[in-house]
CSV table of C-alpha atoms in Angstrom, one decimal:
chain,number,residue,atom,x,y,z
A,1,MET,CA,83.3,132.4,137.3
A,2,ASN,CA,85.4,129.5,135.9
A,3,LEU,CA,82.3,127.9,134.3
A,4,THR,CA,81.5,131.2,132.5
A,5,LYS,CA,85.0,131.3,131.1
A,6,ILE,CA,85.2,127.6,130.1
A,7,ILE,CA,81.9,127.4,128.2
A,8,PRO,CA,82.7,130.0,125.5
A,9,VAL,CA,86.1,128.5,125.0
A,10,VAL,CA,84.7,125.0,124.6
A,11,LEU,CA,82.0,126.3,122.2
A,12,LEU,CA,84.7,128.2,120.2
A,13,VAL,CA,86.9,125.1,120.0
A,14,PHE,CA,83.9,123.0,119.0
A,15,MET,CA,82.9,125.5,116.3
A,16,LEU,CA,86.4,125.7,114.9
A,17,GLY,CA,86.6,121.9,114.7
A,18,ILE,CA,83.3,121.7,112.9
A,19,GLY,CA,84.4,124.5,110.6
A,20,GLY,CA,87.7,122.7,109.8
A,21,ILE,CA,85.9,119.4,109.0
A,22,ALA,CA,83.3,121.2,106.9
A,23,TRP,CA,86.2,123.0,105.0
A,24,THR,CA,88.0,119.7,104.5
A,25,PHE,CA,84.9,118.1,103.0
A,26,TYR,CA,84.2,121.2,100.9
A,27,SER,CA,87.7,121.0,99.4
A,28,GLN,CA,87.4,117.3,98.7
A,29,ASN,CA,84.0,118.0,97.1
A,30,GLN,CA,85.6,120.7,94.9
A,31,GLU,CA,88.4,118.3,93.9
A,32,LEU,CA,86.0,115.5,93.1
A,33,SER,CA,83.8,118.0,91.0
A,34,LYS,CA,86.9,119.0,89.0
A,35,ALA,CA,87.9,115.4,88.5
A,36,ASN,CA,84.3,114.6,87.4
A,37,GLN,CA,84.4,117.4,84.9
A,38,GLN,CA,87.8,116.2,83.5
A,39,LEU,CA,86.4,112.6,83.3
A,40,LYS,CA,83.4,113.9,81.4
A,41,SER,CA,85.6,115.8,78.9
A,42,GLU,CA,87.9,112.8,78.4
A,43,ASN,CA,84.8,110.6,78.0
A,44,ALA,CA,83.4,112.9,75.4
A,45,GLY,CA,86.7,112.9,73.5
A,46,LEU,CA,86.9,109.1,73.7
A,47,LEU,CA,83.3,108.8,72.4
A,48,GLN,CA,84.2,111.1,69.5
A,49,ASP,CA,87.3,109.1,68.7
A,50,ASN,CA,85.3,105.9,68.9
A,51,GLN,CA,82.7,107.3,66.5
A,52,GLN,CA,85.4,108.4,64.1
A,53,LEU,CA,87.0,105.0,64.2
A,54,LYS,CA,83.6,103.4,63.6
A,55,ASP,CA,82.9,105.7,60.6
A,56,GLN,CA,86.4,104.9,59.3
A,57,TYR,CA,85.8,101.2,59.9
A,58,ASN,CA,82.5,101.3,58.0
A,59,GLY,CA,84.2,103.3,55.1
A,60,GLU,CA,87.0,100.7,54.9
A,61,ARG,CA,84.5,97.9,55.0
A,62,ASP,CA,82.5,99.5,52.2
A,63,LYS,CA,85.7,100.0,50.2
A,64,ARG,CA,86.6,96.4,50.8
A,65,SER,CA,83.2,95.2,49.7
A,66,GLY,CA,83.6,97.3,46.5
A,67,LEU,CA,87.0,95.9,45.8
A,68,GLU,CA,85.7,92.3,46.4
A,69,GLU,CA,82.8,93.0,43.9
A,70,LYS,CA,85.3,94.5,41.4
A,71,LEU,CA,87.6,91.4,41.9
A,72,SER,CA,84.6,89.1,41.3
A,73,VAL,CA,83.8,91.0,38.1
A,74,VAL,CA,87.5,90.8,37.0
A,75,SER,CA,87.6,87.1,37.8
A,76,GLN,CA,84.4,86.6,35.7
A,77,ASP,CA,86.0,88.6,32.8
A,78,LEU,CA,89.2,86.6,33.2
A,79,THR,CA,87.2,83.3,33.0
A,80,ARG,CA,85.3,84.6,30.0
A,81,LEU,CA,88.5,85.6,28.2
A,82,GLU,CA,90.1,82.3,29.0
A,83,ASP,CA,87.0,80.5,27.5
A,84,GLU,CA,87.3,82.8,24.4
A,85,ARG,CA,91.0,82.0,24.3
A,86,GLN,CA,90.4,78.3,24.4
A,87,SER,CA,87.7,78.7,21.8
A,88,LEU,CA,90.0,80.7,19.5
A,89,LYS,CA,92.8,78.3,20.2
A,90,SER,CA,90.6,75.3,19.1
A,91,LYS,CA,89.4,77.4,16.1
A,92,LEU,CA,93.1,78.2,15.3
A,93,ASN,CA,93.9,74.5,15.4
A,94,GLU,CA,91.0,73.7,13.0
A,95,VAL,CA,92.1,76.5,10.7
A,96,THR,CA,95.7,75.3,10.8
A,97,GLN,CA,94.7,71.8,10.0
A,98,GLU,CA,92.5,73.0,7.2
A,99,ARG,CA,95.3,75.1,5.9
A,100,ASP,CA,97.8,72.3,6.1
A,101,LEU,CA,95.3,70.1,4.2
A,102,LEU,CA,94.9,72.8,1.5
A,103,VAL,CA,98.7,73.3,1.3
A,104,GLU,CA,99.0,69.5,0.8
A,105,LYS,CA,96.4,69.6,-1.9
A,106,LEU,CA,98.2,72.5,-3.6
A,107,SER,CA,101.5,70.7,-3.4
A,108,LYS,CA,99.9,67.8,-5.2
A,109,SER,CA,98.3,69.9,-7.9
A,110,PRO,CA,101.5,70.3,-10.2
A,111,GLN,CA,101.8,66.5,-10.4
A,112,THR,CA,98.2,66.3,-11.4
A,113,GLN,CA,98.9,69.0,-14.0
A,114,VAL,CA,101.9,67.0,-15.3
A,115,SER,CA,100.0,63.7,-15.3
A,116,VAL,CA,97.3,65.4,-17.2
A,117,SER,CA,99.4,67.4,-19.6
A,118,GLU,CA,101.7,64.5,-20.6
A,119,PRO,CA,98.9,62.5,-22.2
A,120,THR,CA,97.9,65.6,-24.2
A,121,SER,CA,101.4,65.9,-25.6
A,122,PHE,CA,101.4,62.3,-26.9
A,123,SER,CA,97.7,62.2,-28.1
A,124,SER,CA,97.5,65.4,-30.1
A,125,SER,CA,96.3,63.3,-33.0
A,126,THR,CA,92.8,63.1,-31.8
A,127,SER,CA,90.4,66.0,-31.0
A,128,THR,CA,88.5,64.1,-28.3
A,129,SER,CA,91.5,63.7,-26.0
A,130,VAL,CA,92.5,67.4,-26.5
A,131,GLY,CA,89.1,68.6,-25.5
A,132,ILE,CA,89.1,66.5,-22.4
A,133,SER,CA,92.5,67.8,-21.4
A,134,GLU,CA,91.4,71.4,-21.8
A,135,ASP,CA,88.2,70.9,-19.8
A,136,HIS,CA,90.2,69.2,-17.1
A,137,TRP,CA,92.8,72.0,-17.1
A,138,ALA,CA,90.1,74.7,-16.8
A,139,ASP,CA,88.4,72.9,-14.0
A,140,PHE,CA,91.8,72.5,-12.2
A,141,VAL,CA,92.5,76.2,-12.6
A,142,LYS,CA,89.2,77.0,-11.1
A,143,LYS,CA,89.7,74.7,-8.2
A,144,LYS,CA,93.2,76.0,-7.7
A,145,ALA,CA,92.0,79.6,-7.7
A,146,ALA,CA,89.2,78.7,-5.2
A,147,LEU,CA,91.7,76.9,-3.0
A,148,GLU,CA,94.1,79.8,-3.1
A,149,ALA,CA,91.3,82.2,-2.2
A,150,LYS,CA,90.2,79.9,0.6
A,151,VAL,CA,93.9,79.7,1.8
A,152,ASP,CA,94.1,83.4,1.8
A,153,PHE,CA,90.9,83.7,3.7
A,154,LEU,CA,92.1,81.1,6.2
A,155,ASN,CA,95.5,82.9,6.5
A,156,LYS,CA,93.6,86.1,7.2
A,157,GLU,CA,91.4,84.4,9.8
A,158,LEU,CA,94.5,82.8,11.3
A,159,PHE,CA,96.3,86.2,11.4
A,160,ASP,CA,93.2,87.8,13.0
A,161,ALA,CA,93.0,84.9,15.5
A,162,LYS,CA,96.7,85.3,16.3
A,163,SER,CA,96.2,89.1,16.8
A,164,LYS,CA,93.2,88.5,19.0
A,165,MET,CA,95.1,85.8,20.9
A,166,THR,CA,97.9,88.3,21.4
A,167,GLN,CA,95.5,91.0,22.6
A,168,LEU,CA,93.8,88.4,24.9
A,169,ASP,CA,97.2,87.5,26.3
A,170,LYS,CA,98.0,91.2,26.8
A,171,ASP,CA,94.6,91.7,28.5
A,172,ASN,CA,95.1,88.6,30.5
A,173,LYS,CA,98.5,89.9,31.8
A,174,GLU,CA,96.9,93.3,32.6
A,175,LEU,CA,94.1,91.6,34.4
A,176,SER,CA,96.6,89.4,36.3
A,177,ILE,CA,98.5,92.5,37.3
A,178,LYS,CA,95.3,94.2,38.4
A,179,ILE,CA,94.3,91.2,40.4
A,180,ASP,CA,97.6,91.1,42.1
A,181,GLN,CA,97.3,94.8,42.9
A,182,LEU,CA,93.7,94.3,44.2
A,183,ASN,CA,95.0,91.4,46.3
A,184,LYS,CA,97.7,93.5,47.8
A,185,THR,CA,95.2,96.3,48.4
A,186,LYS,CA,92.9,93.8,50.0
A,187,GLU,CA,95.7,92.5,52.2
A,188,GLN,CA,96.6,96.1,53.2
A,189,LEU,CA,93.0,96.9,54.0
A,190,ASP,CA,92.6,93.7,56.0
A,191,GLU,CA,95.7,94.6,58.1
A,192,GLU,CA,94.4,98.2,58.6
A,193,LEU,CA,91.0,96.8,59.5
A,194,LYS,CA,92.6,94.4,62.1
A,195,PHE,CA,94.7,97.2,63.5
A,196,LYS,CA,91.7,99.5,63.8
A,197,GLU,CA,89.6,96.7,65.4
A,198,ARG,CA,92.4,96.1,68.0
A,199,THR,CA,92.5,99.9,68.6
A,200,LEU,CA,88.7,100.0,68.9
A,201,ARG,CA,88.8,97.1,71.4
A,202,VAL,CA,91.5,98.8,73.5
A,203,LEU,CA,89.6,102.1,73.5
A,204,SER,CA,86.4,100.3,74.5
A,205,MET,CA,88.2,98.7,77.4
A,206,ASP,CA,89.7,102.0,78.4
A,207,LEU,CA,86.2,103.6,78.1
A,208,VAL,CA,84.7,100.9,80.3
A,209,SER,CA,87.5,101.3,82.9
A,210,GLU,CA,87.0,105.1,82.9
A,211,ARG,CA,83.3,104.6,83.3
A,212,GLU,CA,83.9,102.4,86.3
A,213,GLU,CA,86.3,104.9,87.8
A,214,ARG,CA,83.8,107.7,87.1
A,215,SER,CA,81.0,105.6,88.8
A,216,SER,CA,83.2,105.1,91.9
A,217,ALA,CA,84.0,108.8,91.9
A,218,VAL,CA,80.3,109.7,91.6
A,219,THR,CA,79.5,107.3,94.5
A,220,GLU,CA,82.2,108.8,96.6
A,221,LEU,CA,80.9,112.3,95.7
A,222,ARG,CA,77.4,111.3,96.7
A,223,LYS,CA,78.7,109.9,99.9
A,224,LEU,CA,80.6,113.1,100.6
A,225,ARG,CA,77.5,115.1,99.8
A,226,ASN,CA,75.5,113.0,102.3
A,227,GLU,CA,78.2,113.5,104.9
A,228,ASN,CA,78.2,117.2,104.1
A,229,VAL,CA,74.4,117.3,104.6
A,230,SER,CA,74.9,115.5,107.9
A,231,LEU,CA,77.6,117.9,108.9
A,232,LYS,CA,75.4,120.8,108.0
A,233,ARG,CA,72.7,119.4,110.2
A,234,GLU,CA,75.2,118.9,113.0
A,235,ILE,CA,76.4,122.5,112.6
A,236,ILE,CA,72.8,123.7,112.7
A,237,LEU,CA,72.1,121.6,115.8
A,238,ALA,CA,75.4,122.8,117.3
A,239,ASN,CA,74.5,126.4,116.5
A,240,ASN,CA,71.1,126.0,118.0
A,241,GLU,CA,72.5,124.2,121.0
A,242,LYS,CA,75.1,127.0,121.3
A,243,LEU,CA,72.2,129.5,121.2
A,244,LYS,CA,70.4,127.4,123.8
A,245,LEU,CA,73.5,127.3,126.0
A,246,GLN,CA,74.0,131.0,125.5
A,247,ASP,CA,70.4,131.6,126.6
A,248,ASN,CA,70.9,129.3,129.5
A,249,LEU,CA,74.2,131.0,130.4
A,250,LYS,CA,72.4,134.4,130.1
A,251,SER,CA,69.6,133.2,132.3
A,252,THR,CA,72.2,131.7,134.8
A,253,MET,CA,74.1,135.0,134.8
A,254,GLU,CA,70.8,136.9,135.4
A,255,LYS,CA,70.0,134.5,138.2
A,256,LYS,CA,73.5,134.9,139.5
A,257,ASP,CA,73.2,138.7,139.4
A,258,ASN,CA,69.8,138.5,141.0
A,259,LEU,CA,71.2,136.3,143.8
A,260,GLU,CA,74.2,138.5,144.2
A,261,GLY,CA,71.8,141.5,144.5
A,262,ARG,CA,69.8,139.6,147.1
A,263,ILE,CA,72.9,138.6,148.9
A,264,SER,CA,74.1,142.2,148.8
A,265,ASP,CA,70.7,143.4,150.1
A,266,ALA,CA,70.9,140.8,152.8
A,267,GLU,CA,74.5,141.9,153.7
A,268,ASN,CA,73.3,145.5,153.8
A,269,VAL,CA,70.4,144.5,156.1
A,270,LEU,CA,72.8,142.4,158.2
A,271,LYS,CA,75.2,145.3,158.4
A,272,GLU,CA,72.4,147.7,159.4
A,273,LYS,CA,71.2,145.1,162.0
A,274,SER,CA,74.8,144.8,163.2
A,275,MET,CA,75.1,148.5,163.6
A,276,ALA,CA,71.7,148.6,165.3
A,277,PHE,CA,72.8,145.8,167.5
A,278,GLU,CA,76.1,147.6,168.5
A,279,ASP,CA,74.1,150.7,169.1
A,280,LEU,CA,71.6,148.9,171.3
A,281,GLN,CA,74.5,147.1,173.0
A,282,GLY,CA,76.0,150.4,173.9
A,283,ARG,CA,72.7,151.7,175.1
A,284,LEU,CA,72.3,148.5,177.0
A,285,GLU,CA,75.6,148.9,178.8
A,286,GLU,CA,74.6,152.5,179.7
A,287,ALA,CA,71.2,151.5,180.9
A,288,ILE,CA,72.1,148.1,182.5
A,289,VAL,CA,71.2,149.6,185.8
A,290,GLY,CA,67.8,150.4,184.4
A,291,GLY,CA,66.5,146.9,184.9
A,292,LYS,CA,66.3,143.5,183.2
A,293,ARG,CA,63.0,144.3,181.6
A,294,ILE,CA,64.5,147.0,179.4
A,295,VAL,CA,67.5,144.8,178.5
A,296,ALA,CA,65.2,141.9,177.6
A,297,SER,CA,63.0,144.1,175.5
A,298,GLU,CA,65.9,145.7,173.7
A,299,SER,CA,67.6,142.3,173.2
A,300,ALA,CA,64.4,141.0,171.7
A,301,SER,CA,64.2,143.9,169.3
A,302,VAL,CA,67.6,143.3,167.9
A,303,GLN,CA,67.1,139.6,166.9
A,304,LEU,CA,67.7,139.2,163.2
A,305,PRO,CA,65.4,137.2,161.1
A,306,PRO,CA,67.0,134.3,159.3
A,307,ILE,CA,67.8,134.8,155.6
A,308,ILE,CA,66.3,132.0,153.5
A,309,VAL,CA,67.0,131.6,149.8
A,310,LYS,CA,64.5,129.2,148.4
A,311,PRO,CA,65.7,127.1,145.4
A,312,GLU,CA,63.7,127.4,142.2
A,313,THR,CA,61.9,124.2,141.2
A,314,PRO,CA,61.9,123.6,137.5
A,315,GLY,CA,58.5,122.9,136.0
A,316,LEU,CA,57.7,119.9,133.9
A,317,ARG,CA,57.9,120.4,130.1
A,318,GLY,CA,55.2,118.9,128.0
A,319,LEU,CA,55.4,117.7,124.4
A,320,ARG,CA,54.7,121.1,123.0
A,321,GLY,CA,57.3,123.4,121.5
A,322,GLU,CA,58.1,125.8,118.6
A,323,VAL,CA,60.0,125.7,115.4
A,324,ILE,CA,63.3,127.6,115.9
A,325,ALA,CA,65.0,127.0,112.6
A,326,VAL,CA,64.0,125.9,109.1
A,327,ASN,CA,66.3,124.5,106.3
A,328,LYS,CA,64.3,124.6,103.1
A,329,GLU,CA,67.1,123.1,101.0
A,330,GLU,CA,67.6,120.0,103.1
A,331,LYS,CA,63.9,119.8,104.1
A,332,PHE,CA,64.4,119.6,107.9
A,333,VAL,CA,63.7,121.8,110.9
A,334,VAL,CA,64.9,122.3,114.5
A,335,VAL,CA,62.5,122.5,117.4
A,336,ASP,CA,63.0,123.6,121.0
A,337,ILE,CA,62.0,120.3,122.7
A,338,GLY,CA,64.5,117.5,123.1
A,339,GLU,CA,65.4,114.5,125.3
A,340,ALA,CA,64.5,116.3,128.4
A,341,SER,CA,60.9,116.4,127.2
A,342,GLY,CA,60.9,112.7,126.2
A,343,ILE,CA,61.5,113.2,122.5
A,344,ARG,CA,63.3,110.3,120.8
A,345,PRO,CA,64.4,109.6,117.2
A,346,GLY,CA,61.5,108.3,115.1
A,347,ASN,CA,58.8,110.2,117.0
A,348,LEU,CA,56.2,111.9,114.7
A,349,LEU,CA,55.3,115.6,115.4
A,350,LYS,CA,52.7,117.9,113.9
A,351,VAL,CA,53.3,121.5,113.0
A,352,MET,CA,50.3,123.7,113.8
A,353,ARG,CA,49.5,127.3,112.9
A,354,GLY,CA,46.4,128.3,114.8
A,355,ASP,CA,44.0,125.5,114.3
A,356,ARG,CA,45.4,124.3,111.0
A,357,GLU,CA,47.9,121.5,110.5
A,358,VAL,CA,50.9,122.7,108.4
A,359,ALA,CA,53.1,119.7,108.2
A,360,THR,CA,54.2,116.3,109.6
A,361,LEU,CA,57.7,115.8,111.0
A,362,GLU,CA,59.8,112.8,111.9
A,363,VAL,CA,62.5,113.2,114.6
A,364,ILE,CA,66.0,112.1,113.3
A,365,GLU,CA,68.4,113.5,116.0
A,366,THR,CA,67.9,114.7,119.5
A,367,ARG,CA,69.8,116.8,122.1
A,368,ARG,CA,68.8,117.6,125.6
A,369,GLU,CA,66.8,120.8,124.8
A,370,ILE,CA,66.5,120.7,121.0
A,371,SER,CA,65.7,118.1,118.2
A,372,ALA,CA,66.2,117.9,114.4
A,373,ALA,CA,63.4,116.5,112.3
A,374,ASP,CA,62.8,115.7,108.6
A,375,VAL,CA,59.8,117.1,106.9
A,376,ARG,CA,57.5,114.2,105.7
A,377,GLU,CA,54.4,115.9,104.5
A,378,VAL,CA,53.4,119.6,104.0
A,379,ALA,CA,49.8,120.8,103.5
A,380,GLY,CA,49.1,122.2,100.1
A,381,GLY,CA,50.0,125.9,99.8
A,382,MET,CA,51.6,125.9,103.3
A,383,MET,CA,55.2,126.5,104.3
A,384,ILE,CA,56.8,125.8,107.7
A,385,GLN,CA,57.9,129.0,109.4
A,386,GLU,CA,59.9,129.8,112.5
A,387,GLY,CA,57.5,130.2,115.5
A,388,ASP,CA,55.1,127.5,114.4
A,389,ILE,CA,53.7,125.4,117.2
A,390,VAL,CA,55.0,121.7,117.4
A,391,ILE,CA,52.9,119.0,119.2
A,392,SER,CA,53.1,115.3,119.5
A,393,ARG,CA,51.2,113.4,116.8
């Protein structure tokens, strides 16, 4: 009676322990799944930020290239303007020298006029000298007019050159200001580019770190899943073993009831024999005077046969059993032959249905009366079912 009370309690405690462990692993699995989803969303956000930074970096780099090209063009224009300025400056010097020469000639022209006119005043007596003076004077007037026109032309060119030099100086200053602005803009862009490169480097390091953490989390999740699968197998084996124990307990209880019934029958027979014996003993006392023969015969008739209870001898079990449970998701089955039949982990079994081979199994865990086996091969178009015959390969 104590055994029948202890076994259900032990099974209940065992099942509660297995259930608690399974619930703990399930909770951890859920937490890891949530953490994995969060890491995925954060990873997607970081990738998007990284792409935006890359696009911005490419845009700034293109802008910088454009500014450098523009700066190169401005530098070329500045060089060209400087060359033109030097050319105009040299031309201005030439014009200035030529003007000074003409001014010097003009300044000498009155003396020439005096020197020419004085002889005419003292030699008016002769017509030849007067004619020469008039020709010389006319030629001088022409030269003077030509020189004045040339001086005016040179003054105009000098004024134009000065105006152009002023405009070139103004353009040069504007270009210098633009170059300074472009240099400042270039420096700012360089600083922004360095900052963004540092930010991109930091984000890349964070992304690598998060990928490593995610990889470790995925590894832990895979490990927990494998442990969960192992626990499921343990639970299935425990349930099957529980069913087996319940069947054995039921069989034991039936045997016990049978033995109790036989004992009760034997007790009833014994009671009847005792009553018959007492009756015969009374009759014997009454008929004691009737002779020893009667007493002997009566005594012989009340001898009770011995009650013998023969123990049952268990039969040997061969390597032949049945499939009692099928787990299609995990691809393993439970059979009703175990260590008591000589089954060991690594043994190969065949699943038969009639005269057809359905599948090949490899034993992975064993108990006394049951075993768990992985499905290695399945015949085309066939599926393992409960009740299929299992034999040694």
